[in-house]
Tab-separated table of C-alpha atoms and ligand atoms in Angstrom:
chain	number	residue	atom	x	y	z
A	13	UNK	CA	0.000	0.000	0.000
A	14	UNK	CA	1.251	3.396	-0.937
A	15	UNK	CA	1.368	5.880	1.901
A	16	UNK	CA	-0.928	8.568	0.112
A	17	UNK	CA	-3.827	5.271	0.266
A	18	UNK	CA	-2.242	5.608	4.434
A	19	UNK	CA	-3.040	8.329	4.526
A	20	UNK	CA	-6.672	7.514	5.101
A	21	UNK	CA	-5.963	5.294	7.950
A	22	UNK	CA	-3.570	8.247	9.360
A	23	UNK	CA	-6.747	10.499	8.685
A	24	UNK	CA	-8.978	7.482	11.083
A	25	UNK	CA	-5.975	7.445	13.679
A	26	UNK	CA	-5.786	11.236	13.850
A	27	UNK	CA	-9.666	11.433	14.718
A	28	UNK	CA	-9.763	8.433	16.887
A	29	UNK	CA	-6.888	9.867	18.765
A	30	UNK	CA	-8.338	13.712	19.003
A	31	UNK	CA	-12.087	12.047	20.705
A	32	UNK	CA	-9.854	9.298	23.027
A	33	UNK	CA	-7.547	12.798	23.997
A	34	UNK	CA	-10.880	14.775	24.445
A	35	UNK	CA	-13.243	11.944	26.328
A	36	UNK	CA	-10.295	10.629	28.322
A	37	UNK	CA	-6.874	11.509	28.277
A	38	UNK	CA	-7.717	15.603	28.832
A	39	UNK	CA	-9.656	14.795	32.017
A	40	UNK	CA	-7.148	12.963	33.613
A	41	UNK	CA	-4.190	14.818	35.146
A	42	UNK	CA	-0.973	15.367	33.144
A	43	UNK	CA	0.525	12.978	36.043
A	44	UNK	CA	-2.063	10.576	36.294
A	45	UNK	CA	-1.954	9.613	32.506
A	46	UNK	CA	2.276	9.354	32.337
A	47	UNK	CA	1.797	7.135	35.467
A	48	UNK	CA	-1.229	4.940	33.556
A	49	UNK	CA	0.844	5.115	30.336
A	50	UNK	CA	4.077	3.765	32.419
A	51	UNK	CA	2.441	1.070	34.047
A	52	UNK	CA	0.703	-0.025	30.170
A	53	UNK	CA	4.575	-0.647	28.777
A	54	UNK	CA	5.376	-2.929	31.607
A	55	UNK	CA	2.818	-4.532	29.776
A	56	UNK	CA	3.377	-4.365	26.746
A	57	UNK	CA	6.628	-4.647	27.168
A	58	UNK	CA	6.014	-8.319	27.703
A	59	UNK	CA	3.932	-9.337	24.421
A	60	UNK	CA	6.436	-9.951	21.592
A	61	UNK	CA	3.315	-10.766	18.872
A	62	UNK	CA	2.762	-7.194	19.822
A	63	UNK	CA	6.157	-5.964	19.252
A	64	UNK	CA	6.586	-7.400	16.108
A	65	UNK	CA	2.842	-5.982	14.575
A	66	UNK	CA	3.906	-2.863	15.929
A	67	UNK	CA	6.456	-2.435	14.330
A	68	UNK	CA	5.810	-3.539	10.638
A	69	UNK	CA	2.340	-1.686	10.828
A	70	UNK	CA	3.627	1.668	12.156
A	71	UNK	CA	6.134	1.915	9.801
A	72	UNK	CA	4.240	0.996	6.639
A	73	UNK	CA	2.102	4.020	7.339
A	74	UNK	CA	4.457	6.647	7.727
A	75	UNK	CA	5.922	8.477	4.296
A	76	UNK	CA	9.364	8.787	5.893
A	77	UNK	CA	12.927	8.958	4.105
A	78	UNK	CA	15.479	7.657	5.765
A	79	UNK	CA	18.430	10.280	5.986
A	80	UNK	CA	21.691	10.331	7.780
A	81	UNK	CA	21.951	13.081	10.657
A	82	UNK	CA	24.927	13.746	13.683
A	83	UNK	CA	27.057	10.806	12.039
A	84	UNK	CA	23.821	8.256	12.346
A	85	UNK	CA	21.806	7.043	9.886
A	86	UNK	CA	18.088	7.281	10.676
A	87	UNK	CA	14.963	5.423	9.046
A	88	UNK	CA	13.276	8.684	9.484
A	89	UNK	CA	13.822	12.206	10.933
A	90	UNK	CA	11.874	11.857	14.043
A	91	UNK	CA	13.491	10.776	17.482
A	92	UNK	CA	11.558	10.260	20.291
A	93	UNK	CA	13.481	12.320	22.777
A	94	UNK	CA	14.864	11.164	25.971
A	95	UNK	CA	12.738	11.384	29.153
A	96	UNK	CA	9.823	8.719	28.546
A	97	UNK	CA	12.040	5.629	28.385
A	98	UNK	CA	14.273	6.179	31.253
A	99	UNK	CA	13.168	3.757	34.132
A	100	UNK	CA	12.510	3.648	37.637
A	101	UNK	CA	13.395	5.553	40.468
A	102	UNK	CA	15.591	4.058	43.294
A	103	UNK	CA	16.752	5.741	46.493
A	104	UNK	CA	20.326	3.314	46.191
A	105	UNK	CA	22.165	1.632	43.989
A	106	UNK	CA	22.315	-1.557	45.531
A	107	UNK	CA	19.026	-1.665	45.626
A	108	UNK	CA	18.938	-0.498	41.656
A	109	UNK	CA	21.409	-3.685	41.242
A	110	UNK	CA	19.165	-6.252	43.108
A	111	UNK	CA	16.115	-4.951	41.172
A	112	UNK	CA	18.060	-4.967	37.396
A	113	UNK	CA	19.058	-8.764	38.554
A	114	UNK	CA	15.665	-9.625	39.346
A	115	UNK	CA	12.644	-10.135	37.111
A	116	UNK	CA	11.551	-6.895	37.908
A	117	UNK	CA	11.218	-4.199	34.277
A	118	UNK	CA	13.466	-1.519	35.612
A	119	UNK	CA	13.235	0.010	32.127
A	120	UNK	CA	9.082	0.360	31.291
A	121	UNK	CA	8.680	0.721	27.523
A	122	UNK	CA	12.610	-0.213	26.456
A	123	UNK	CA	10.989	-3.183	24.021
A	124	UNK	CA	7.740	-1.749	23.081
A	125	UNK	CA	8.598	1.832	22.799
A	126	UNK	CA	11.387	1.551	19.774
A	127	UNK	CA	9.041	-1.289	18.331
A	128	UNK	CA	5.882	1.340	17.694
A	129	UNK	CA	7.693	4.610	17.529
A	130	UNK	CA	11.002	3.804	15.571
A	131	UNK	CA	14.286	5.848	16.527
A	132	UNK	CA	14.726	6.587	20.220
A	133	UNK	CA	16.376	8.178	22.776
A	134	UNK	CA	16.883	5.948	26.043
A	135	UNK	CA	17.591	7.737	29.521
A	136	UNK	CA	18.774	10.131	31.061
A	137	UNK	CA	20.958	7.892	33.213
A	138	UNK	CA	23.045	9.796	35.725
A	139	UNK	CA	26.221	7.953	37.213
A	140	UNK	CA	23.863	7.318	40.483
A	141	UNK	CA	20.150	6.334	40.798
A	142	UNK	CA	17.702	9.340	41.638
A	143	UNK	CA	14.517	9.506	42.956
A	144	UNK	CA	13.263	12.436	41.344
A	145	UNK	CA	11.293	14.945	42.928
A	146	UNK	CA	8.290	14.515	44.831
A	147	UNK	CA	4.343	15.524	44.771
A	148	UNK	CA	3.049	16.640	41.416
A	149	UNK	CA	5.768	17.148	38.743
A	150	UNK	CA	3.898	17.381	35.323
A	151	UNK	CA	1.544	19.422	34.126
A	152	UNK	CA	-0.577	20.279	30.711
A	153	UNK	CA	-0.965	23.461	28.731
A	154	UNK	CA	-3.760	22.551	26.810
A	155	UNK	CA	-3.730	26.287	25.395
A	156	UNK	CA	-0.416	26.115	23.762
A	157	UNK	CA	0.068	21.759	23.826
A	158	UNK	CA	2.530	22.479	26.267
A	159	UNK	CA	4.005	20.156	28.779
A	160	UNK	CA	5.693	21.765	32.133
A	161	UNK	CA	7.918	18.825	34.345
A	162	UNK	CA	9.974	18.997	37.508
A	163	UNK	CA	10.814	15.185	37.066
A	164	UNK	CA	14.028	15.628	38.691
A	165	UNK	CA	16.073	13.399	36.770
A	166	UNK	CA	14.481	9.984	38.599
A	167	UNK	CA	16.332	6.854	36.889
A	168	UNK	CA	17.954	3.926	38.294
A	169	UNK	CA	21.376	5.339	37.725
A	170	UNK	CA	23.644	4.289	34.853
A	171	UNK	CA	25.048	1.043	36.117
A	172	UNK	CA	21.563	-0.404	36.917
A	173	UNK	CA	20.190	0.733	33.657
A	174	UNK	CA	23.370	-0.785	31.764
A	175	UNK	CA	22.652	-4.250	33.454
A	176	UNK	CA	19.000	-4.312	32.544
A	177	UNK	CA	19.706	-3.341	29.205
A	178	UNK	CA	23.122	-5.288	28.652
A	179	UNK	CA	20.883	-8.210	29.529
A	180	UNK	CA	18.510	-7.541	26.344
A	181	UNK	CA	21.035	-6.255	24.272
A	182	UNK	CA	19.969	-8.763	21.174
A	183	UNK	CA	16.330	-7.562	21.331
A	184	UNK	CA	17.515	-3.976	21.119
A	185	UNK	CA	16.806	-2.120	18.728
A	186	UNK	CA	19.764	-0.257	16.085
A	187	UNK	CA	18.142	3.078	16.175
A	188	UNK	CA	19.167	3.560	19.748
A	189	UNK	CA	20.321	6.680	21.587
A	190	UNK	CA	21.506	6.497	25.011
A	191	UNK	CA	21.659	10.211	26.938
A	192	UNK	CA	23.790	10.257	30.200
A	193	UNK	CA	23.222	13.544	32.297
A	194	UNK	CA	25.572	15.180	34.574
A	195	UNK	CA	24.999	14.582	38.152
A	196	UNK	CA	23.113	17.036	40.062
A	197	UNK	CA	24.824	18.391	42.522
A	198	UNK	CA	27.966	17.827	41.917
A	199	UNK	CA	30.297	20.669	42.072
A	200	UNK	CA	33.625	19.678	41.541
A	201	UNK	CA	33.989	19.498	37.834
A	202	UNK	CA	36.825	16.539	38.387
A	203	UNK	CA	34.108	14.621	39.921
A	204	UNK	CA	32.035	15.495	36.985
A	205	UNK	CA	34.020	14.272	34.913
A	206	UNK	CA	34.724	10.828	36.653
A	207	UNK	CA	30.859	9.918	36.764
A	208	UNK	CA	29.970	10.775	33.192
A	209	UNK	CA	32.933	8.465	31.872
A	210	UNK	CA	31.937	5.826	34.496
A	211	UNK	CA	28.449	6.056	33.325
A	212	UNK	CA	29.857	5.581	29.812
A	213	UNK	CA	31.967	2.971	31.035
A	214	UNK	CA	29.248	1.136	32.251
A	215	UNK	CA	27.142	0.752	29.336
A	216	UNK	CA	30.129	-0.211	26.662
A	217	UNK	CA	31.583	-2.355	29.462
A	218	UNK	CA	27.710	-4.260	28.550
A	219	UNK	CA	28.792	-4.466	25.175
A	220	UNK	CA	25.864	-1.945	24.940
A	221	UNK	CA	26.886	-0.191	21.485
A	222	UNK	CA	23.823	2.402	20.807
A	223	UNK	CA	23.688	4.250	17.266
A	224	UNK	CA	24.896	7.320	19.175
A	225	UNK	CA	25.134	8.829	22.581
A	226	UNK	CA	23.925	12.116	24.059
A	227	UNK	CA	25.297	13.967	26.449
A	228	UNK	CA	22.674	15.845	28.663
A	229	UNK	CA	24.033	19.281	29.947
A	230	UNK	CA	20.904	21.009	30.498
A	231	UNK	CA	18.363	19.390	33.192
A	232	UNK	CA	16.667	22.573	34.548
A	233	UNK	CA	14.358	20.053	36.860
A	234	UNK	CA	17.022	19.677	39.461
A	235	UNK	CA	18.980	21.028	42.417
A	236	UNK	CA	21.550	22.377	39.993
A	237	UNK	CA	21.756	25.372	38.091
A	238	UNK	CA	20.814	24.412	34.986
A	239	UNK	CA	23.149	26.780	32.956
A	240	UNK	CA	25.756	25.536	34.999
A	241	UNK	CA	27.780	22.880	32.828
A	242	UNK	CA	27.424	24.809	29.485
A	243	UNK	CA	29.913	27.200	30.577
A	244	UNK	CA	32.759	27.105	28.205
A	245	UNK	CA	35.587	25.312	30.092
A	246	UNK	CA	33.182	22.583	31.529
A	247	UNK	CA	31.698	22.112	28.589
A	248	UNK	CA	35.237	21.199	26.773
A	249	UNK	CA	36.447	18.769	29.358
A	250	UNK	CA	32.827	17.062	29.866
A	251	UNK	CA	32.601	16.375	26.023
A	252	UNK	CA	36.559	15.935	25.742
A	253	UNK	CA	36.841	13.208	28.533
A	254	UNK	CA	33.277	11.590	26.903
A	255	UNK	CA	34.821	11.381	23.501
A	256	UNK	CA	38.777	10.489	24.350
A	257	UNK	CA	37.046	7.215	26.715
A	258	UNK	CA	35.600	6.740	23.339
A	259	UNK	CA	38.471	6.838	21.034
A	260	UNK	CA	40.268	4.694	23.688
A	261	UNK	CA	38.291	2.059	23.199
A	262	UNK	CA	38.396	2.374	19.061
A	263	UNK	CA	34.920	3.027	18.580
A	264	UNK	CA	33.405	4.797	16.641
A	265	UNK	CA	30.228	6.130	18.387
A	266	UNK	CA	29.131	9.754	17.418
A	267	UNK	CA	28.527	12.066	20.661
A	268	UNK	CA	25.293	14.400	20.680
A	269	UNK	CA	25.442	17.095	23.225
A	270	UNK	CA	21.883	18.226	24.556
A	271	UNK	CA	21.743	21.987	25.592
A	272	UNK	CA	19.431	24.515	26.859
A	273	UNK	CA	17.131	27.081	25.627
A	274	UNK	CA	17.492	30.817	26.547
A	275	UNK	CA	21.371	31.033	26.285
A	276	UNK	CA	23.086	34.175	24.607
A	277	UNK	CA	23.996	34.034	21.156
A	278	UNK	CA	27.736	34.587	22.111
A	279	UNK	CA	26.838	31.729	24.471
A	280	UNK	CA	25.377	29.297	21.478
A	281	UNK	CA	28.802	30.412	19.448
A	282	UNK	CA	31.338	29.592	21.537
A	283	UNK	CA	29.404	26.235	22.691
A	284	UNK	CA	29.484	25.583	18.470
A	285	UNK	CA	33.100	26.254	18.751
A	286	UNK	CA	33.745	23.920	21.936
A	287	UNK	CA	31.772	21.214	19.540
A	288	UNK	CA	33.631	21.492	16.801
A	289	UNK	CA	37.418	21.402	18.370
A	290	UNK	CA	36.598	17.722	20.524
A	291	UNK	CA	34.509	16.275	18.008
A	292	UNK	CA	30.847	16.293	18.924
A	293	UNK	CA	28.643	15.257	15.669
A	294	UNK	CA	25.482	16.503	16.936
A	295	UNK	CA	23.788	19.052	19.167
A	296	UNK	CA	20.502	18.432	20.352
A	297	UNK	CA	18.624	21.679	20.581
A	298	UNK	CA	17.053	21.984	23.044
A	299	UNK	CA	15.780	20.274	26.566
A	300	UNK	CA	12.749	22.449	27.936
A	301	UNK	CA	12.774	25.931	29.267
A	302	UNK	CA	12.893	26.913	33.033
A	303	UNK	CA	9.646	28.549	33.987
A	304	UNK	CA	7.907	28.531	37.487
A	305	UNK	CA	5.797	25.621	38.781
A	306	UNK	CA	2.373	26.101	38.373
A	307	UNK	CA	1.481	24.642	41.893
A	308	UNK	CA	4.620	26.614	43.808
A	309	UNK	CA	6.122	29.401	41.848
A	310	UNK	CA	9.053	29.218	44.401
A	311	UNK	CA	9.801	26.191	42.357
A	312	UNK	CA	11.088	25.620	38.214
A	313	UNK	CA	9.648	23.087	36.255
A	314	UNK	CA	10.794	22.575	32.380
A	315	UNK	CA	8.236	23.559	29.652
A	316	UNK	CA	8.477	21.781	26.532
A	317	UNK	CA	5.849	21.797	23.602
A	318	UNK	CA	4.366	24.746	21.859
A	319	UNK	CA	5.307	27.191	24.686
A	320	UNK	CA	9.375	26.306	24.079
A	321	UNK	CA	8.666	26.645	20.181
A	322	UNK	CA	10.005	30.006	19.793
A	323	UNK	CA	13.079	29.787	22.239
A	324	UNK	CA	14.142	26.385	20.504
A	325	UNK	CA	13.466	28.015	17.076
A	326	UNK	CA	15.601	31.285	17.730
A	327	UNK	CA	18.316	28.535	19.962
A	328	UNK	CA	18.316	26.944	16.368
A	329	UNK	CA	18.682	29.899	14.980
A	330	UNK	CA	21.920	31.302	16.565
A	331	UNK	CA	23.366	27.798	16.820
A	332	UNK	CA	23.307	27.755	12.726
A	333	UNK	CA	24.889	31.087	12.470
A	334	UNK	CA	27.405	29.846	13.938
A	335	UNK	CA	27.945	26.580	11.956
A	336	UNK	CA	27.771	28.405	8.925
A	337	UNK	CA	30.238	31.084	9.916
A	338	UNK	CA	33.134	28.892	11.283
A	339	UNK	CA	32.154	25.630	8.737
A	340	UNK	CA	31.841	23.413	11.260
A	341	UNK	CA	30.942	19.736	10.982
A	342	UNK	CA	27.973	19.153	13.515
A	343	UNK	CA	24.197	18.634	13.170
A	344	UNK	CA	21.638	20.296	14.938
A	345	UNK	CA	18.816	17.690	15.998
A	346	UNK	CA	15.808	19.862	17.021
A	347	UNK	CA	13.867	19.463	19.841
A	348	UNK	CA	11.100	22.206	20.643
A	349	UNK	CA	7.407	22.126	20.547
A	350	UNK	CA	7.751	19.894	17.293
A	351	UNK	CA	3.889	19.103	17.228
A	352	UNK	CA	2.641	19.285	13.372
A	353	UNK	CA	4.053	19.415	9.927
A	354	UNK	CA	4.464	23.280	10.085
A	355	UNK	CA	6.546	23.595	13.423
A	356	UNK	CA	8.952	20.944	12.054
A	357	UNK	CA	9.376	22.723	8.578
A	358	UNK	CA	10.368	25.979	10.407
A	359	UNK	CA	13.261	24.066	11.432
A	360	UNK	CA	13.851	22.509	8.483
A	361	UNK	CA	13.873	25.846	6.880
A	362	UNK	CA	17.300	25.997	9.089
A	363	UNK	CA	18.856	23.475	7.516
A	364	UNK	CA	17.790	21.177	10.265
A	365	UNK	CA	17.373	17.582	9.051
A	366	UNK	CA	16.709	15.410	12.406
A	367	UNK	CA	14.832	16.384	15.133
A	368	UNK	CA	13.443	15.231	18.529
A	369	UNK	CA	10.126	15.576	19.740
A	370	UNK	CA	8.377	14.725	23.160
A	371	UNK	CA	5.088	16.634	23.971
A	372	UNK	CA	3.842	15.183	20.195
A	373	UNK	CA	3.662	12.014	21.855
A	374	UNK	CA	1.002	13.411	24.631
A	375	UNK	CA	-0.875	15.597	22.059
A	376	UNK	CA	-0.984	13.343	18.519
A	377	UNK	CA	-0.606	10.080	20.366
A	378	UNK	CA	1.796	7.303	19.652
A	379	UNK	CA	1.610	7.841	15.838
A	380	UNK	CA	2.584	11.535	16.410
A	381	UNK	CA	5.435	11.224	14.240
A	382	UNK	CA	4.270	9.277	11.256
A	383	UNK	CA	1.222	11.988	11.405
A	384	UNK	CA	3.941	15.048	11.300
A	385	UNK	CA	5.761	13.801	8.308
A	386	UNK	CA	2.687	12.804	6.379
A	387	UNK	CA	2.185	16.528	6.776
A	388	UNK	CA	5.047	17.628	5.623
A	389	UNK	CA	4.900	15.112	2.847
A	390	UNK	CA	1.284	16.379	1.896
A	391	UNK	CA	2.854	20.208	1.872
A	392	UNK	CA	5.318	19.849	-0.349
A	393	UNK	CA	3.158	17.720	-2.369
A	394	UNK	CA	0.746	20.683	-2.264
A	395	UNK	CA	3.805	23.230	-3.268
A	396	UNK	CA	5.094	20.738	-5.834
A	397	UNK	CA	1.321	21.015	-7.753
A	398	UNK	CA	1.255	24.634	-6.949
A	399	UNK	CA	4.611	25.020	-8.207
A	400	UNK	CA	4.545	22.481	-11.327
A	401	UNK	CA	0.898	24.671	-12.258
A	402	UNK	CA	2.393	27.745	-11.776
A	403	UNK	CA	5.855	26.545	-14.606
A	404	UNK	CA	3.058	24.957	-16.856
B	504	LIG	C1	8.240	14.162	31.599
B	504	LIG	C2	9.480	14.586	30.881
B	504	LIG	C3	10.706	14.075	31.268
B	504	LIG	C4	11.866	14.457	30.594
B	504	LIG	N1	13.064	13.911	30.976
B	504	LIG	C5	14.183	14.204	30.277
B	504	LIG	C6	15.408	13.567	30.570
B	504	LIG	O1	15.506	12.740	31.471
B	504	LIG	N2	16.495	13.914	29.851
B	504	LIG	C7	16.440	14.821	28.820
B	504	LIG	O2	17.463	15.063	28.173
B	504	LIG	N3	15.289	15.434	28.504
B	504	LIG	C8	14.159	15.142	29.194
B	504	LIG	N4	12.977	15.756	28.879
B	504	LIG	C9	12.971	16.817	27.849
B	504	LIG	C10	12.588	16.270	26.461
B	504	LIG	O3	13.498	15.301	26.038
B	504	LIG	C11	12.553	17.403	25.424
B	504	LIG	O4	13.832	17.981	25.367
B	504	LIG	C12	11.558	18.500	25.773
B	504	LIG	O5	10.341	17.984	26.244
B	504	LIG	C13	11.278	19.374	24.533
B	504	LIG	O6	10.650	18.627	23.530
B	504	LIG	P1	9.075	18.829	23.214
B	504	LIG	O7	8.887	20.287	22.990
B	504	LIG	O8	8.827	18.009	22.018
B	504	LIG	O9	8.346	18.352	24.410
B	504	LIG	C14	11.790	15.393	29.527
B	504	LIG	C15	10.548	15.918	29.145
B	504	LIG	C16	9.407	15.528	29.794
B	504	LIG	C17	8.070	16.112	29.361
């Protein structure tokens, strides 16, 4: 079947989805459906039949070209970003340890997750396991299909997450991103430094070889400030020590570093700079934008969706200026409020040619991204006719 005759069933899913948002999902609470959609992939997870339907269907209806982006080659330009399949929260490692030895899913969605949706991000894992924060920590914006979270970084720390996962590692998928974050409240940049290769370390150590990994510099939802490890002589040894334990072990693994909105411009040129001397293939642009709680305005929680559209967008913006000016070799993978055809063409209008999305998944459903391309497929088929009239 030819994806303009999938487009009709795209057309059914995209009205089934808007009445299920609208009868059920919209009068639950943002943290009340995450929590019911985390406890259906521990589920799912489970049925293979499933897994392998999933995957064959979702991808026959989606009009996407594969292309090659941040030294990886992708099936198609949309990543799920990191933050959905990142696993539980523990309050120790050894208790992380037991629970990645046991039956237990550490992990919820790792198997069904890249089935359905294609290319994703796994994580953030930070050297130790977190919690997270507690009470409420995500929140809609119907108005703008925004999402606000305070999540706090909550995994079950990098060498929990590598034993869970080394233990799958043949039912993993190729299109795999792993993103390790710096740990929160850490000062000492030396001790920065040690957990972020350890955390490496403890995923190649699995024999846990991912398409690419991402380097997370930018978690506003935590103790730390989140502007903190973008500064320019961090930055170079964080991404220099990543890279070198890399090298050191021969492989070949592109590095993607993730970054914040709102920075300067002279801030987004020098980081391009820093990129381009160590080696970085990629820059992920960007993870969500600090803005007060909506429960305790004493308190930041990240907005992503429509509402970081515009500080992504002009983050893009500068970030490209800057690639252009001193020719360097590095990617920008989008992430910001990517939620329809048109928001992902604005960055493609930048030269942008992968791209991350999040919030799409809570407002278009788990065929969000086979929905955005069919829309950018049906525009440019729409310019090509209006074009091709307009030469006849
Ligand atoms: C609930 C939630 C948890 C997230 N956790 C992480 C994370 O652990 N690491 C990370 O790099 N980004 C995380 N993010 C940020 C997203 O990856 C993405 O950068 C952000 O939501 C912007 O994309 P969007 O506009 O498509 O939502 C999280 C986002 C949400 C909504």
């Amino acid at each position: 079947m030819s994806w303009r005759s999938n487009r009709h069933v795209l057309w059914f899913y995209r009205h089934t989805y808007t009445a299920l948002y609208e009868l059920l999902i919209s009068r639950l609470s943002a943290q009340r459906a995450h929590e019911a959609v985390i406890g259906s992939l521990r589920i799912m997870d489970r049925a293979p039949l499933l897994h392998r339907l999933s995957g064959t269907e979702v991808k026959a209806l989606s009009p996407a070209q594969g292309i090659e982006a941040g030294g990886v080659s992708l099936s198609q330009a949309l990543v799920l970003a990191a933050g959905l399949v990142k696993g539980d929260g523990f309050s120790s490692e050894d208790d992380a340890l037991r629970a990645a030895e046991s039956t237990r899913n550490i992990v919820p969605g790792w198997r069904i997750i890249p089935a359905l949706l294609g290319p994703v991000e796994f994580g953030s894992f930070t050297r130790f396991p977190r919690m997270g924060n507690d009470g409420t920590v995500l929140w809609r914006r119907e108005s703008s299909r925004s999402l606000q979270n305070r999540v706090g970084l909550k995994n079950p720390g990098a060498r929990a997450a590598a034993l869970f996962l080394g233990m799958r590692k043949e039912l993993l998928p190729s299109e795999l991103g792993i993103n390790i974050a710096v740990s929160p409240g850490v000062q000492d940049i030396g001790q920065q430094e040690r957990e972020v290769v350890e955390s490496l370390e403890f995923f190649l150590d699995e024999g846990l070889l991912p398409a690419w990994f991402t380097l997370n510099l930018s978690c506003p939802n935590t103790e730390d400030d989140p502007l903190g490890h973008q500064l320019e002589a961090e930055t170079r040894r964080l991404c220099g020590a990543f890279i070198n334990c890399l090298a050191q072990r021969s492989l070949a693994i592109p590095l993607w570093v993730k970054i914040s909105p709102g920075l300067s411009a002279e801030q987004y040129h020098a980081l391009v700079r820093i990129f381009a001397d160590v080696g970085v293939k990629a820059v992920v642009a960007t993870n969500t934008l600090p803005e007060p709680s909506p429960e305790d305005p004493a308190q930041i929680a990240g907005l992503g969706g429509g509402g970081l559209f515009e500080s992504t967008l002009d983050a893009v913006a500068h970030l490209r200026e800057e690639i252009i000016r001193s020719n360097a070799a590095i990617d920008i993978v989008a992430c910001g409020g990517i939620l329809d055809g048109a928001s992902f063409q604005a960055y493609r209008d930048l030269g942008v040619k992968a791209a991350q999305y999040w919030s799409a998944l809570v407002y278009r459903g788990p065929l969000a991204a086979a929905l955005i391309e069919s829309e950018l497929s049906a525009h440019e088929y729409e310019y090509e006719a209006a074009h091709s009239e307009s030469l006849a």
